[in-house]
PDB file of C-alpha atoms in Angstrom:
ATOM      1  CA  MET Q   1     -11.002  17.024 -57.287  1.00  0.00           C
ATOM      2  CA  ARG Q   2     -11.988  19.238 -54.346  1.00  0.00           C
ATOM      3  CA  ILE Q   3     -14.218  16.507 -52.960  1.00  0.00           C
ATOM      4  CA  LEU Q   4     -11.350  14.020 -53.127  1.00  0.00           C
ATOM      5  CA  THR Q   5      -9.007  16.493 -51.377  1.00  0.00           C
ATOM      6  CA  TRP Q   6     -11.509  17.206 -48.596  1.00  0.00           C
ATOM      7  CA  ALA Q   7     -12.214  13.513 -48.198  1.00  0.00           C
ATOM      8  CA  THR Q   8      -8.493  12.806 -47.878  1.00  0.00           C
ATOM      9  CA  ILE Q   9      -8.055  15.603 -45.330  1.00  0.00           C
ATOM     10  CA  GLY Q  10     -11.040  14.310 -43.363  1.00  0.00           C
ATOM     11  CA  MET Q  11      -9.638  10.771 -43.298  1.00  0.00           C
ATOM     12  CA  LEU Q  12      -6.232  12.022 -42.154  1.00  0.00           C
ATOM     13  CA  LEU Q  13      -7.792  14.071 -39.351  1.00  0.00           C
ATOM     14  CA  ALA Q  14      -9.890  11.114 -38.225  1.00  0.00           C
ATOM     15  CA  ALA Q  15      -6.854   8.827 -38.224  1.00  0.00           C
ATOM     16  CA  SER Q  16      -4.747  11.286 -36.237  1.00  0.00           C
ATOM     17  CA  ALA Q  17      -7.558  11.829 -33.724  1.00  0.00           C
ATOM     18  CA  ALA Q  18      -7.854   8.074 -33.232  1.00  0.00           C
ATOM     19  CA  THR Q  19      -4.128   7.632 -32.546  1.00  0.00           C
ATOM     20  CA  ALA Q  20      -3.682  10.784 -30.404  1.00  0.00           C
ATOM     21  CA  PRO Q  21      -4.967   9.202 -27.171  1.00  0.00           C
ATOM     22  CA  ALA Q  22      -2.645   6.226 -27.632  1.00  0.00           C
ATOM     23  CA  VAL Q  23       0.336   8.533 -28.188  1.00  0.00           C
ATOM     24  CA  ALA Q  24      -0.617  10.603 -25.136  1.00  0.00           C
ATOM     25  CA  ARG Q  25      -0.937   7.451 -23.015  1.00  0.00           C
ATOM     26  CA  GLU Q  26       2.481   6.268 -24.189  1.00  0.00           C
ATOM     27  CA  ARG Q  27       4.052   9.632 -23.314  1.00  0.00           C
ATOM     28  CA  HIS Q  28       2.399   9.474 -19.883  1.00  0.00           C
ATOM     29  CA  ARG Q  29       3.837   5.986 -19.303  1.00  0.00           C
ATOM     30  CA  GLU Q  30       7.312   7.165 -20.298  1.00  0.00           C
ATOM     31  CA  THR Q  31       7.269  10.208 -18.024  1.00  0.00           C
ATOM     32  CA  GLY Q  32       5.757   8.161 -15.195  1.00  0.00           C
ATOM     33  CA  ALA Q  33       8.531   5.585 -15.525  1.00  0.00           C
ATOM     34  CA  ARG Q  34      11.175   8.306 -15.476  1.00  0.00           C
ATOM     35  CA  ALA Q  35       9.630   9.959 -12.439  1.00  0.00           C
ATOM     36  CA  HIS Q  36       9.613   6.616 -10.590  1.00  0.00           C
ATOM     37  CA  HIS Q  37      13.369   6.240 -11.067  1.00  0.00           C
ATOM     38  CA  ALA Q  38      14.170   9.847 -10.206  1.00  0.00           C
ATOM     39  CA  ALA Q  39      16.457  10.553  -7.285  1.00  0.00           C
ATOM     40  CA  PRO Q  40      14.583  10.291  -3.987  1.00  0.00           C
ATOM     41  CA  HIS Q  41      13.803  13.553  -2.255  1.00  0.00           C
ATOM     42  CA  ALA Q  42      13.310  14.382   1.380  1.00  0.00           C
ATOM     43  CA  GLN Q  43       9.869  15.201   2.690  1.00  0.00           C
ATOM     44  CA  ARG Q  44       8.844  16.922   5.880  1.00  0.00           C
ATOM     45  CA  GLY Q  45       5.801  16.554   8.044  1.00  0.00           C
ATOM     46  CA  ARG Q  46       4.442  15.339  11.343  1.00  0.00           C
ATOM     47  CA  ALA Q  47       5.208  11.785  12.455  1.00  0.00           C
ATOM     48  CA  SER Q  48       3.469   9.728  15.097  1.00  0.00           C
ATOM     49  CA  TYR Q  49       4.095   6.247  16.432  1.00  0.00           C
ATOM     50  CA  TYR Q  50       2.187   2.969  16.511  1.00  0.00           C
ATOM     51  CA  SER Q  51       0.373   2.004  19.660  1.00  0.00           C
ATOM     52  CA  SER Q  52       1.779  -1.125  21.289  1.00  0.00           C
ATOM     53  CA  ARG Q  53      -1.650  -2.743  20.796  1.00  0.00           C
ATOM     54  CA  PHE Q  54      -0.671  -3.311  17.141  1.00  0.00           C
ATOM     55  CA  HIS Q  55       2.178  -5.610  18.228  1.00  0.00           C
ATOM     56  CA  GLY Q  56       1.765  -8.935  16.396  1.00  0.00           C
ATOM     57  CA  ARG Q  57      -0.726  -7.683  13.803  1.00  0.00           C
ATOM     58  CA  ARG Q  58       0.010  -8.091  10.115  1.00  0.00           C
ATOM     59  CA  MET Q  59       1.400  -5.147   8.177  1.00  0.00           C
ATOM     60  CA  ALA Q  60       0.943  -4.350   4.477  1.00  0.00           C
ATOM     61  CA  ASN Q  61       4.051  -6.376   3.565  1.00  0.00           C
ATOM     62  CA  GLY Q  62       2.585  -9.490   5.246  1.00  0.00           C
ATOM     63  CA  GLU Q  63       4.963  -9.535   8.212  1.00  0.00           C
ATOM     64  CA  ARG Q  64       3.829  -9.155  11.799  1.00  0.00           C
ATOM     65  CA  PHE Q  65       4.445  -5.821  13.494  1.00  0.00           C
ATOM     66  CA  ASP Q  66       7.107  -5.851  16.209  1.00  0.00           C
ATOM     67  CA  ARG Q  67       7.067  -2.831  18.508  1.00  0.00           C
ATOM     68  CA  ASN Q  68      10.859  -3.204  18.963  1.00  0.00           C
ATOM     69  CA  SER Q  69      11.651  -3.144  15.230  1.00  0.00           C
ATOM     70  CA  ASN Q  70      12.570  -0.303  12.921  1.00  0.00           C
ATOM     71  CA  ALA Q  71       9.235  -0.570  11.067  1.00  0.00           C
ATOM     72  CA  ALA Q  72       7.472   2.497   9.701  1.00  0.00           C
ATOM     73  CA  ALA Q  73       4.357   3.247   7.680  1.00  0.00           C
ATOM     74  CA  SER Q  74       4.185   5.664   4.756  1.00  0.00           C
ATOM     75  CA  ARG Q  75       1.488   6.390   2.203  1.00  0.00           C
ATOM     76  CA  THR Q  76       3.959   7.420  -0.512  1.00  0.00           C
ATOM     77  CA  LEU Q  77       7.248   5.525  -0.119  1.00  0.00           C
ATOM     78  CA  PRO Q  78       7.420   1.997  -1.595  1.00  0.00           C
ATOM     79  CA  LEU Q  79       7.367  -0.949   0.786  1.00  0.00           C
ATOM     80  CA  GLY Q  80      10.907  -2.080   1.609  1.00  0.00           C
ATOM     81  CA  THR Q  81      12.370   1.416   1.321  1.00  0.00           C
ATOM     82  CA  ARG Q  82      14.906   2.330   3.977  1.00  0.00           C
ATOM     83  CA  ALA Q  83      14.775   5.950   5.095  1.00  0.00           C
ATOM     84  CA  ARG Q  84      16.577   8.211   7.526  1.00  0.00           C
ATOM     85  CA  VAL Q  85      14.160  10.052   9.796  1.00  0.00           C
ATOM     86  CA  ARG Q  86      15.364  13.190  11.550  1.00  0.00           C
ATOM     87  CA  ASN Q  87      13.407  14.800  14.360  1.00  0.00           C
ATOM     88  CA  LEU Q  88      13.494  18.497  13.449  1.00  0.00           C
ATOM     89  CA  GLU Q  89      12.761  19.519  17.031  1.00  0.00           C
ATOM     90  CA  ASN Q  90      15.834  17.907  18.634  1.00  0.00           C
ATOM     91  CA  GLY Q  91      18.053  16.695  15.752  1.00  0.00           C
ATOM     92  CA  ARG Q  92      17.930  12.976  16.654  1.00  0.00           C
ATOM     93  CA  THR Q  93      17.917  10.497  13.749  1.00  0.00           C
ATOM     94  CA  ALA Q  94      16.978   6.876  13.125  1.00  0.00           C
ATOM     95  CA  VAL Q  95      16.879   4.588  10.087  1.00  0.00           C
ATOM     96  CA  VAL Q  96      13.533   2.916   9.386  1.00  0.00           C
ATOM     97  CA  THR Q  97      12.194   0.421   6.859  1.00  0.00           C
ATOM     98  CA  ILE Q  98       8.805   1.127   5.279  1.00  0.00           C
ATOM     99  CA  GLN Q  99       6.778  -2.016   5.941  1.00  0.00           C
ATOM    100  CA  ASP Q 100       3.227  -0.732   6.199  1.00  0.00           C
ATOM    101  CA  ARG Q 101       0.763   1.756   4.739  1.00  0.00           C
ATOM    102  CA  GLY Q 102      -0.432   4.713   6.740  1.00  0.00           C
ATOM    103  CA  PRO Q 103      -0.684   6.826   8.745  1.00  0.00           C
ATOM    104  CA  HIS Q 104      -4.412   7.126   8.357  1.00  0.00           C
ATOM    105  CA  LEU Q 105      -4.557  10.706   9.610  1.00  0.00           C
ATOM    106  CA  ARG Q 106      -3.883  13.007   6.653  1.00  0.00           C
ATOM    107  CA  SER Q 107      -2.058  15.463   8.907  1.00  0.00           C
ATOM    108  CA  ARG Q 108       0.728  12.884   9.423  1.00  0.00           C
ATOM    109  CA  VAL Q 109       3.359  11.662   6.954  1.00  0.00           C
ATOM    110  CA  LEU Q 110       4.873   8.763   8.889  1.00  0.00           C
ATOM    111  CA  ASP Q 111       4.106   6.269  11.643  1.00  0.00           C
ATOM    112  CA  VAL Q 112       7.091   4.680  13.398  1.00  0.00           C
ATOM    113  CA  SER Q 113       7.420   1.848  15.899  1.00  0.00           C
ATOM    114  CA  PRO Q 114       7.609   2.726  19.609  1.00  0.00           C
ATOM    115  CA  GLN Q 115      11.307   1.722  19.561  1.00  0.00           C
ATOM    116  CA  ILE Q 116      12.063   4.304  16.843  1.00  0.00           C
ATOM    117  CA  ALA Q 117       9.899   6.895  18.609  1.00  0.00           C
ATOM    118  CA  THR Q 118      12.124   6.456  21.665  1.00  0.00           C
ATOM    119  CA  GLN Q 119      15.282   6.851  19.539  1.00  0.00           C
ATOM    120  CA  LEU Q 120      13.853  10.028  18.024  1.00  0.00           C
ATOM    121  CA  GLY Q 121      12.852  11.371  21.445  1.00  0.00           C
ATOM    122  CA  MET Q 122       9.175  11.755  20.591  1.00  0.00           C
ATOM    123  CA  ARG Q 123       7.496   9.236  22.931  1.00  0.00           C
ATOM    124  CA  GLN Q 124       6.427  11.876  25.484  1.00  0.00           C
ATOM    125  CA  GLN Q 125       4.838  14.251  22.962  1.00  0.00           C
ATOM    126  CA  GLY Q 126       3.409  11.499  20.739  1.00  0.00           C
ATOM    127  CA  THR Q 127       4.222  13.371  17.521  1.00  0.00           C
ATOM    128  CA  ALA Q 128       7.122  15.346  16.108  1.00  0.00           C
ATOM    129  CA  MET Q 129       8.025  17.290  12.992  1.00  0.00           C
ATOM    130  CA  VAL Q 130      10.416  15.106  10.978  1.00  0.00           C
ATOM    131  CA  GLU Q 131      12.373  15.035   7.754  1.00  0.00           C
ATOM    132  CA  ILE Q 132      12.309  11.719   5.868  1.00  0.00           C
ATOM    133  CA  THR Q 133      15.149  11.005   3.445  1.00  0.00           C
ATOM    134  CA  PRO Q 134      14.835   7.777   1.397  1.00  0.00           C
ATOM    135  CA  LEU Q 135      18.041   5.733   1.345  1.00  0.00           C
ATOM    136  CA  GLY Q 136      16.947   2.981  -1.054  1.00  0.00           C
ATOM    137  CA  SER Q 137      15.142  -0.323  -0.885  1.00  0.00           C
ATOM    138  CA  ARG Q 138      16.171  -3.825   0.099  1.00  0.00           C
ATOM    139  CA  SER Q 139      15.830  -5.007  -3.500  1.00  0.00           C
ATOM    140  CA  ASN Q 140      17.613  -1.939  -4.893  1.00  0.00           C
ATOM    141  CA  PRO Q 141      20.231  -0.695  -2.424  1.00  0.00           C
ATOM    142  CA  GLY Q 142      21.551   2.798  -2.739  1.00  0.00           C
TER     143      GLY Q 142
END
């Protein structure tokens, strides 16, 4: 009888150990999905702007970069996201659309087009501390 009980306990433990990773993966997927749909939050950091030499080159979304557009590059925001960028040094704001990946320097959080850099008043310095507030995406306004 004891052997049968221990065998049953052993089989139950083995079965639960085999399903535990699947349950953990499912929980991770659920929390990841919820986090993706969470309300957007503002982030702060140093922004720079694209050199005009990138004019006409393809961006991550497949479109060609236009130095007079409201294009921006972010490593974290989804492509197509519209965001309000506020220069923390002078208070100027501009609305950008995330169309590319970057910036490639880890010390920066955003690259903007020269047109937006002018609007934000950061062309002379080349960089500025900014606050980026996501407004939504083209496919999901709001």
